[in-house]
GROMACS .gro file of C-alpha atoms in nm:
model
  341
    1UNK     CA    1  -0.592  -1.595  -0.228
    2UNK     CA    2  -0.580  -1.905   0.045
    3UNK     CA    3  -0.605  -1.663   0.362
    4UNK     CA    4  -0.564  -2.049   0.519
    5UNK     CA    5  -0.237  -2.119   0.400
    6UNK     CA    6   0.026  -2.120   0.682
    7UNK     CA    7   0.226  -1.903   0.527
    8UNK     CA    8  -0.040  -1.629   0.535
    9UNK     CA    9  -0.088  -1.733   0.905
   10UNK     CA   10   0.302  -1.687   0.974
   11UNK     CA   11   0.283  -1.327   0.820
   12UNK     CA   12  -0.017  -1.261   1.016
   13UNK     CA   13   0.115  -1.384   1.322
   14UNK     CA   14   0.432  -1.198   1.288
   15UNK     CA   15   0.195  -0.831   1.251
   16UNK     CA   16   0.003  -0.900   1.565
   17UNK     CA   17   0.372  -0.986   1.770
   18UNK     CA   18   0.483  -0.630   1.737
   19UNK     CA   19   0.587  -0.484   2.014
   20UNK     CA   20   0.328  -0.276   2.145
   21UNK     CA   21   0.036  -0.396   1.944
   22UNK     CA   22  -0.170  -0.487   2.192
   23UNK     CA   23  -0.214  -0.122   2.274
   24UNK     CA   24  -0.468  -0.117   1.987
   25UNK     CA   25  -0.720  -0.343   2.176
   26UNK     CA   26  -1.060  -0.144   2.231
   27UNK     CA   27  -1.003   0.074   2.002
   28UNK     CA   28  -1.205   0.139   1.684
   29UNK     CA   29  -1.052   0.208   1.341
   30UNK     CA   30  -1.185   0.311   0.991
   31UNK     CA   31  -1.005   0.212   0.706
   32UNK     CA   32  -1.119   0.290   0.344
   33UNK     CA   33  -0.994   0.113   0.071
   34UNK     CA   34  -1.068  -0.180   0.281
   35UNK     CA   35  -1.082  -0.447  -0.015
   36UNK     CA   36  -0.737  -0.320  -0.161
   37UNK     CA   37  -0.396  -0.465  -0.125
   38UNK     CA   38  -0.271  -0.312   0.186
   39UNK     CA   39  -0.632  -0.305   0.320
   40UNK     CA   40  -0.712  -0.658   0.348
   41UNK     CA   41  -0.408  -0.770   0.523
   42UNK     CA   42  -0.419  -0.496   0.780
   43UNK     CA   43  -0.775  -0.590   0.864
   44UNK     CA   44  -0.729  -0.976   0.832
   45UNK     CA   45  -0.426  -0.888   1.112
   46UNK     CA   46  -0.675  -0.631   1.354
   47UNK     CA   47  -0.921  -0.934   1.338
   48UNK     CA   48  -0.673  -1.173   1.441
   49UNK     CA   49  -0.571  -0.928   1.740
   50UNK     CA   50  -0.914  -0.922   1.889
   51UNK     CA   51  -1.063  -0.665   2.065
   52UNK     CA   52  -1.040  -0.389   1.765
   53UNK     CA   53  -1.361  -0.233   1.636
   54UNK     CA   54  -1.323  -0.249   1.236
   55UNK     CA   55  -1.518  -0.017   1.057
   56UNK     CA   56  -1.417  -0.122   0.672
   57UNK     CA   57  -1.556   0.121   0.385
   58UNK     CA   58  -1.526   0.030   0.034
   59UNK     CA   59  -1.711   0.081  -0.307
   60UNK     CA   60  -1.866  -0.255  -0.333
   61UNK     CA   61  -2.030  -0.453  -0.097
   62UNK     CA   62  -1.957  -0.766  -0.387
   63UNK     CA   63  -1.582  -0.736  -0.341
   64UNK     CA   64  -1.613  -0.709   0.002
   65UNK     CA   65  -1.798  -0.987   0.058
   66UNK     CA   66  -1.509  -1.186  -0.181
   67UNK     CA   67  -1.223  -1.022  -0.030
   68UNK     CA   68  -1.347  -0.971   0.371
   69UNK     CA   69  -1.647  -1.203   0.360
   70UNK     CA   70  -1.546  -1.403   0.685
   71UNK     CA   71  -1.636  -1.146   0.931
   72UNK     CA   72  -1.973  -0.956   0.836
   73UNK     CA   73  -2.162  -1.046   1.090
   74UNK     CA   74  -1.908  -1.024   1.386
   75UNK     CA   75  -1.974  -0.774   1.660
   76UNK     CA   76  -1.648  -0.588   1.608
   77UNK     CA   77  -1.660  -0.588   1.235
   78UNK     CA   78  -1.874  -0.312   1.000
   79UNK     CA   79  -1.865  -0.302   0.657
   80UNK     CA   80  -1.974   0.033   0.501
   81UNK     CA   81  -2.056   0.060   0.089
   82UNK     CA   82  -1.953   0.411   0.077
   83UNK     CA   83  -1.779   0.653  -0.205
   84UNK     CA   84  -1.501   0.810  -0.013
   85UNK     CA   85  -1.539   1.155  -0.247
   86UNK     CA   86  -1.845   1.193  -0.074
   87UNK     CA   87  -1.882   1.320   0.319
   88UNK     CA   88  -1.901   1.006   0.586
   89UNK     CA   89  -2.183   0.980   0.814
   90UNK     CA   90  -2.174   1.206   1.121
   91UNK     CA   91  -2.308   0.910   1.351
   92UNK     CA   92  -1.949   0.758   1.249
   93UNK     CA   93  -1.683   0.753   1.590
   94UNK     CA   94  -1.385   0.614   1.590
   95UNK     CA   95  -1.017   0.626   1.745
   96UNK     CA   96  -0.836   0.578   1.438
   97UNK     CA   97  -0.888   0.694   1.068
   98UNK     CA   98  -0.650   0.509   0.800
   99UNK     CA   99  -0.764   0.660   0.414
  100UNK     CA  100  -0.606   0.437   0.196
  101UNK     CA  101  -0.908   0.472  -0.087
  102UNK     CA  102  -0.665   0.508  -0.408
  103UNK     CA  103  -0.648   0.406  -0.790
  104UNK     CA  104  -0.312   0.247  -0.734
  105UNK     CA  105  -0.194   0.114  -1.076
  106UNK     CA  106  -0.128   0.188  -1.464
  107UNK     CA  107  -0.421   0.122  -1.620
  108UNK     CA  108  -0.608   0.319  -1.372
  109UNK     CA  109  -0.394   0.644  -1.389
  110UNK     CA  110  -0.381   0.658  -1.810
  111UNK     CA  111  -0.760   0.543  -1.856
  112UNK     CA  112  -0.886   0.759  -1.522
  113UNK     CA  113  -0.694   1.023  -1.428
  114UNK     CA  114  -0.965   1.264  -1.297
  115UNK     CA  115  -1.088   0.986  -1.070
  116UNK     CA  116  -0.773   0.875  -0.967
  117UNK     CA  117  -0.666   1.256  -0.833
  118UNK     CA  118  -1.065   1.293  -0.644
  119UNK     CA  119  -1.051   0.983  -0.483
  120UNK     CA  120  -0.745   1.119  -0.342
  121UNK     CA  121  -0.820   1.468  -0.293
  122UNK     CA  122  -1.171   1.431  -0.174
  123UNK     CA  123  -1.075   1.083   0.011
  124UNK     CA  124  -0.845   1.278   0.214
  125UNK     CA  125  -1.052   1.551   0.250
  126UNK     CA  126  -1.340   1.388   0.425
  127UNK     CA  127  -1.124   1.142   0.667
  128UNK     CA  128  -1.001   1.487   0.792
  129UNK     CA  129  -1.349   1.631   0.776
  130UNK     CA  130  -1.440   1.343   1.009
  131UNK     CA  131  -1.175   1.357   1.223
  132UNK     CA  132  -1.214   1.698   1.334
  133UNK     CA  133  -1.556   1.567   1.405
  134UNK     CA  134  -1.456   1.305   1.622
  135UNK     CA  135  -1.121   1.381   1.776
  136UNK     CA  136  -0.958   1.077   1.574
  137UNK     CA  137  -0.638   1.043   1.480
  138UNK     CA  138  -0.542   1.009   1.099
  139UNK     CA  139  -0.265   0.763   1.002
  140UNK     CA  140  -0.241   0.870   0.602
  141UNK     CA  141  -0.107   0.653   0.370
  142UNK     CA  142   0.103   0.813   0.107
  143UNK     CA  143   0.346   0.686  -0.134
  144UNK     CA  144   0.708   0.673  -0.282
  145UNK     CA  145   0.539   0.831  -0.591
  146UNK     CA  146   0.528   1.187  -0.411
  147UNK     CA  147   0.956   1.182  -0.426
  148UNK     CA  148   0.977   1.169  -0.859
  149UNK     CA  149   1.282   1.075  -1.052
  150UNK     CA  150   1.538   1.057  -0.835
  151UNK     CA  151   1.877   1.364  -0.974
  152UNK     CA  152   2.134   1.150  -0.843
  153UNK     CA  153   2.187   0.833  -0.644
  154UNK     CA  154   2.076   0.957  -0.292
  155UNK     CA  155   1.829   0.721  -0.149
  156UNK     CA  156   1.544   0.987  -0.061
  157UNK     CA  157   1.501   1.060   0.260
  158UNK     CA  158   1.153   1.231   0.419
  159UNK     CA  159   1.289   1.593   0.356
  160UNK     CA  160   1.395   1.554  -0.023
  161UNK     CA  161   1.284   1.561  -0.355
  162UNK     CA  162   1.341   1.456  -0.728
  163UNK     CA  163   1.268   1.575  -1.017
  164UNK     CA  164   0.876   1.584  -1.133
  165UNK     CA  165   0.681   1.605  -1.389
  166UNK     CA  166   0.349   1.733  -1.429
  167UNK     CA  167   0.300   1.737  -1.878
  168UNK     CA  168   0.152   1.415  -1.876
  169UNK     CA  169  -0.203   1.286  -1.704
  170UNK     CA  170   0.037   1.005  -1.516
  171UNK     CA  171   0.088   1.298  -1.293
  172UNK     CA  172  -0.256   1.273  -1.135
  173UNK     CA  173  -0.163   1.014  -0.882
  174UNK     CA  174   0.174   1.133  -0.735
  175UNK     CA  175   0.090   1.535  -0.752
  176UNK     CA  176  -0.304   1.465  -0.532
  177UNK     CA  177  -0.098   1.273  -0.285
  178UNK     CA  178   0.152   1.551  -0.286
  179UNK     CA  179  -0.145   1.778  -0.242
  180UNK     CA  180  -0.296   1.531  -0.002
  181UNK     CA  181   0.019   1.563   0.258
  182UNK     CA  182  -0.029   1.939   0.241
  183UNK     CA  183  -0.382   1.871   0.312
  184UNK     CA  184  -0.287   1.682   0.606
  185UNK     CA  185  -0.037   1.936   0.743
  186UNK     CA  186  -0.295   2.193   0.667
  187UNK     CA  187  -0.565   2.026   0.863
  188UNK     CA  188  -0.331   2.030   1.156
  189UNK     CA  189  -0.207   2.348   1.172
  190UNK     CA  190  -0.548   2.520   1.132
  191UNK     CA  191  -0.787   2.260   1.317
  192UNK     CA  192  -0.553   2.104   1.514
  193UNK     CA  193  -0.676   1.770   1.345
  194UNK     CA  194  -0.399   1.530   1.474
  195UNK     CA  195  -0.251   1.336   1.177
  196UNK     CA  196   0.025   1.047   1.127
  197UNK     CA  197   0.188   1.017   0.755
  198UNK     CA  198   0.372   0.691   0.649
  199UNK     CA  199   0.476   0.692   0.268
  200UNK     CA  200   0.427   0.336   0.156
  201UNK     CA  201   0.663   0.194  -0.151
  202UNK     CA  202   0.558  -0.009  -0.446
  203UNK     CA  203   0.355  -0.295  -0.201
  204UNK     CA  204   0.354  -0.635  -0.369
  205UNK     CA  205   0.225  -0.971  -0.197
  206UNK     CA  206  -0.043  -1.167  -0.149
  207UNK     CA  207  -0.311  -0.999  -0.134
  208UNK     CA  208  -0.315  -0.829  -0.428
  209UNK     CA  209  -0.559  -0.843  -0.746
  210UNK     CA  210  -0.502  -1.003  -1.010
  211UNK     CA  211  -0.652  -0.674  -1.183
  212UNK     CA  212  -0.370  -0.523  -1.062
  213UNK     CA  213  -0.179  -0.381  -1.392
  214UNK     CA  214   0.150  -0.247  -1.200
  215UNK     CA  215   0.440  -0.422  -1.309
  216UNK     CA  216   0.560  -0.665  -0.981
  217UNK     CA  217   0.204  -0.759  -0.965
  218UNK     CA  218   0.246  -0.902  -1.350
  219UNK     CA  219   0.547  -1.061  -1.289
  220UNK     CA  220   0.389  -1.262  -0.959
  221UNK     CA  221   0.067  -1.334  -1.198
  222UNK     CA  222   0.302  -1.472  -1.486
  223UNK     CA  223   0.481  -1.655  -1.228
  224UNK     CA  224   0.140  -1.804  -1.024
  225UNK     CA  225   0.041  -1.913  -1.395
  226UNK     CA  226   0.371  -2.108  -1.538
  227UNK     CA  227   0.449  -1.847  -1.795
  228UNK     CA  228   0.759  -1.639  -1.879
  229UNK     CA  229   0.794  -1.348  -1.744
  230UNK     CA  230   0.734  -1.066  -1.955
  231UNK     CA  231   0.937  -0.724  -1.893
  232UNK     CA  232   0.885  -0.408  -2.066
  233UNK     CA  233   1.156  -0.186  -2.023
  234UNK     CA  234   1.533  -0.253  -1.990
  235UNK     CA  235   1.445  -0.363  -1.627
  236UNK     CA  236   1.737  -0.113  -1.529
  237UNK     CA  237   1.474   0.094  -1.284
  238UNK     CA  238   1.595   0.074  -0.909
  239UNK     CA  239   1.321   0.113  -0.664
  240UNK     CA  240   1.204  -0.006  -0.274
  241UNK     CA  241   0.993  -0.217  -0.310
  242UNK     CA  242   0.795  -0.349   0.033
  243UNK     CA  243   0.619  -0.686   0.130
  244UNK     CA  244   0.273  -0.639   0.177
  245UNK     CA  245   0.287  -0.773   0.598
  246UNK     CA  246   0.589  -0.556   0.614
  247UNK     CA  247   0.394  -0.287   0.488
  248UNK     CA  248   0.127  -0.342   0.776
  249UNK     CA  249   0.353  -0.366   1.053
  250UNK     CA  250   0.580  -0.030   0.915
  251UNK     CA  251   0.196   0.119   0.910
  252UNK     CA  252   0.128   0.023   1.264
  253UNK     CA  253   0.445   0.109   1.364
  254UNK     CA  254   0.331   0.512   1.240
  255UNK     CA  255  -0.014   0.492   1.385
  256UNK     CA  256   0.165   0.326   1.769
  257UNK     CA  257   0.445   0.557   1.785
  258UNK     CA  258   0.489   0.829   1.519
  259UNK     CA  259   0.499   1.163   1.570
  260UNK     CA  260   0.238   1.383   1.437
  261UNK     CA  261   0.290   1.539   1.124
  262UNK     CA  262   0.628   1.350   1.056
  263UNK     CA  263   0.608   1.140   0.748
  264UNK     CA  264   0.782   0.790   0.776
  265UNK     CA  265   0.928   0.597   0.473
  266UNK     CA  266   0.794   0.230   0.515
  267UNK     CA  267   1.093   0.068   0.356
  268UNK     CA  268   1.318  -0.168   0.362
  269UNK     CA  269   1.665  -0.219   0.256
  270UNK     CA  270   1.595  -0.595   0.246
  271UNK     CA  271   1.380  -0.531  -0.054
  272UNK     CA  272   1.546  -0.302  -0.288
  273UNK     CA  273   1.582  -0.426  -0.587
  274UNK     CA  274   1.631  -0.361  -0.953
  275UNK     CA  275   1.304  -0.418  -1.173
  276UNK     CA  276   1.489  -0.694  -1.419
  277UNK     CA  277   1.611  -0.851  -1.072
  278UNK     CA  278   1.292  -0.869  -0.983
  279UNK     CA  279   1.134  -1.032  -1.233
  280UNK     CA  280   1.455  -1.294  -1.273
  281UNK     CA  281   1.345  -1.428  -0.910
  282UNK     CA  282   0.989  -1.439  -1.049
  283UNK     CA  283   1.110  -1.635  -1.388
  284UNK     CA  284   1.337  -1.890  -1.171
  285UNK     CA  285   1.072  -1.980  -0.939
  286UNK     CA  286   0.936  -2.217  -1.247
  287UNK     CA  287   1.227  -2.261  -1.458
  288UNK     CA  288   1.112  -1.993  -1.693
  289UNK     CA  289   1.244  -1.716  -1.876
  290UNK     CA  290   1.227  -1.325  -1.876
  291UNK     CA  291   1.096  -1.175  -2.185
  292UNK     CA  292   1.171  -0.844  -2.318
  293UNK     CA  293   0.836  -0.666  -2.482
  294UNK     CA  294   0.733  -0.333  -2.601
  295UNK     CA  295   0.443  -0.178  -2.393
  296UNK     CA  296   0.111  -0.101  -2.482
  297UNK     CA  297   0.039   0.277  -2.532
  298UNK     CA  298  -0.292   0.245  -2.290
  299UNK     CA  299   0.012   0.073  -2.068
  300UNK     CA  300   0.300   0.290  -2.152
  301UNK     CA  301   0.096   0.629  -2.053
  302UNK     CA  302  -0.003   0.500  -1.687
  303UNK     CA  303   0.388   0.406  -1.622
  304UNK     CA  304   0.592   0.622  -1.355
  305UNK     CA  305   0.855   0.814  -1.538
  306UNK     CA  306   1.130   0.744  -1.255
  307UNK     CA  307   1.393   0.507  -1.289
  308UNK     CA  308   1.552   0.504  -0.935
  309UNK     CA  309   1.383   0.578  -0.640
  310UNK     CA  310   1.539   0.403  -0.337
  311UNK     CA  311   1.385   0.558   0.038
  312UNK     CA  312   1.585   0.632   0.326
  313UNK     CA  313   1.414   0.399   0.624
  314UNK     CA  314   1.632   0.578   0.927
  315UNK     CA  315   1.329   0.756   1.068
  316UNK     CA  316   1.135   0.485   1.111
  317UNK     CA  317   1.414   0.250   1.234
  318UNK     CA  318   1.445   0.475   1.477
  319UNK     CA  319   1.039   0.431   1.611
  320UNK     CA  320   1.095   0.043   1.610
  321UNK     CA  321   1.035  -0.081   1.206
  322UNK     CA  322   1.266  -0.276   1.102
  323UNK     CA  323   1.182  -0.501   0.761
  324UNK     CA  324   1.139  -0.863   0.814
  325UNK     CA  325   1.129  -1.033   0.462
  326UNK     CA  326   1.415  -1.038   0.227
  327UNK     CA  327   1.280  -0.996  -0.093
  328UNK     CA  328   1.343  -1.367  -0.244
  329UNK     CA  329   1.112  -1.500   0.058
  330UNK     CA  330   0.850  -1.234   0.000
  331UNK     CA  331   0.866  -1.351  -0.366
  332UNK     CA  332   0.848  -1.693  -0.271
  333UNK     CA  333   0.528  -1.658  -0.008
  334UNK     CA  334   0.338  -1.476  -0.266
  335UNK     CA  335   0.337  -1.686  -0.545
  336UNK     CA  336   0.311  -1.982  -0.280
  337UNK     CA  337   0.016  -1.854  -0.149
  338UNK     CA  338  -0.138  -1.767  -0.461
  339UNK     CA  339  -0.036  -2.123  -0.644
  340UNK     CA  340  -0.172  -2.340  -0.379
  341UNK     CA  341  -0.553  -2.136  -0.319
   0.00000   0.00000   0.00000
């Protein structure tokens, strides 16, 4: 990824103009899951801010150096190699806690599902663990997954759910960040740990890896790489999909002026958008085609069973997030970005 590129630098420049960012300045946040999708754009924005103590914690020190490599060394930068199922260090203080640690695509959920629910379990466990330490604030990143299938054609709002289903392992990622809300709201109401929850949807942009096995990251890789498109399923799924700056700013919009314990869709209605829709804008971006193909069963086991899931963004419109990319332009700037590294 070409973090040079201007339009990277527009979409970090349009993060650190929010309104009320600059609140953030001498304050010190962890973030785990530092190296991942939402991760690296969220720091690459705090460092642009200035004035932000960033304390990133991932896995590998290797990736981190790939993916964050341009600031060890800086005074207000710290990179800890550190598995997140596994207590922090009590010399650790901070203002902010952001635990965004996760196995966040197919391959990962049908190959490790038992991994994939500790990281979240445990993950969450010991940011709250610290942050009744410390007197932090937790800004938890959940997900769209925690909704299901949606039973009719409601978008969800914060209060509702679908229909779930636990008989299959691809259950491990939505039910531990079910059960790492509850956590959250537990923490709170017996420790009085103070805790922020925004449920992120189906991220795509720049910043991703091309690792990544979820199916908008495919389409952008297919797309970077001249090829057609390759779908498999009807396409007829209807989901919210979110921009990956978006995604940062609706995150910082939480963590400035959510309330505690009120979780906030980060959505836009900018960016919904059928799955065969989405992978059309993918195909015309080089004149190519969309193909229709049968999954792999390795693949087909880590898929989501829902086919609509649309989020309600009213409570967070009404703290100030409004989306800013339409999702043709967020298509656009990713495989940009990507094409010319």
């Amino acid at each position: 990824m070409n973090k040079r590129h201007p339009l990277y630098r527009e979409d970090i420049n349009n993060i650190i103009s929010m309104k009320g960012i600059e609140n953030l300045r001498g304050t010190s946040i962890l973030i785990t899951g530092a190296t991942g999708m939402v991760g690296v754009m969220l720091i690459d924005a705090l460092m642009a801010l200035g004035d932000v103590k960033v304390i990133a914690v991932g896995r590998s020190k290797q990736k981190a150096t790939e993916r964050l490599g341009e600031y060890l060394g800086k005074d207000n930068f710290e990179f800890i190699e550190h598995d997140v199922c596994k207590p922090f260090s009590e010399d650790i203080i901070v203002d902010y806690i952001i635990p965004m640690a996760s196995n966040t695509h197919p391959l990962a959920y049908s190959q490790y599902p038992v991994e994939t629910m500790m990281i979240n379990l445990k993950g969450a466990e010991h940011a709250l663990n610290l942050a009744e330490k410390t007197g932090a604030t937790v800004v938890y990143t959940s997900t769209n997954e925690i909704y299901g299938n949606a039973v009719n054609h409601n978008a969800f709002d914060e209060d509702s759910n679908g229909k779930l289903n636990l008989s299959n392992a691809r259950s491990c990622y939505n039910e531990s960040k079910r059960s790492a809300e509850a956590m959250c709201q537990s923490y709170m109401a017996e420790k009085g740990v103070k805790v922020k929850i925004a449920r992120l949807c189906r991220v795509f942009g720049p910043t991703m890896l091309m690792s990544d096995s979820k199916a908008s990251s495919q389409f952008i890789k297919k797309a970077i790489e001249g090829e057609d498109i390759v779908l498999k399923s009807d396409g007829s799924q209807y989901f919210s999909y979110t921009y990956v700056a978006d995604a940062v700013m609706g995150l910082l919009t939480v963590l400035l002026r959510g309330e505690y314990g009120v979780p906030y869709n980060v959505s836009s209605t900018k960016t919904d958008v059928h799955l065969r829709d989405f992978a059309r804008m993918c195909a015309e971006y080089n004149g190519k085609e969309v193909v229709f193909d049968l999954p792999t069963q390795a693949e087909a086991q880590g898929y989501s069973m829902a086919t609509q899931a649309i989020l309600s963004n009213e409570r967070i419109k009404n703290i100030g997030f409004i989306g800013k990319y339409e999702m043709k332009d967020a298509v656009r700037r990713t495989i940009e970005i990507f094409k010319d590294e």
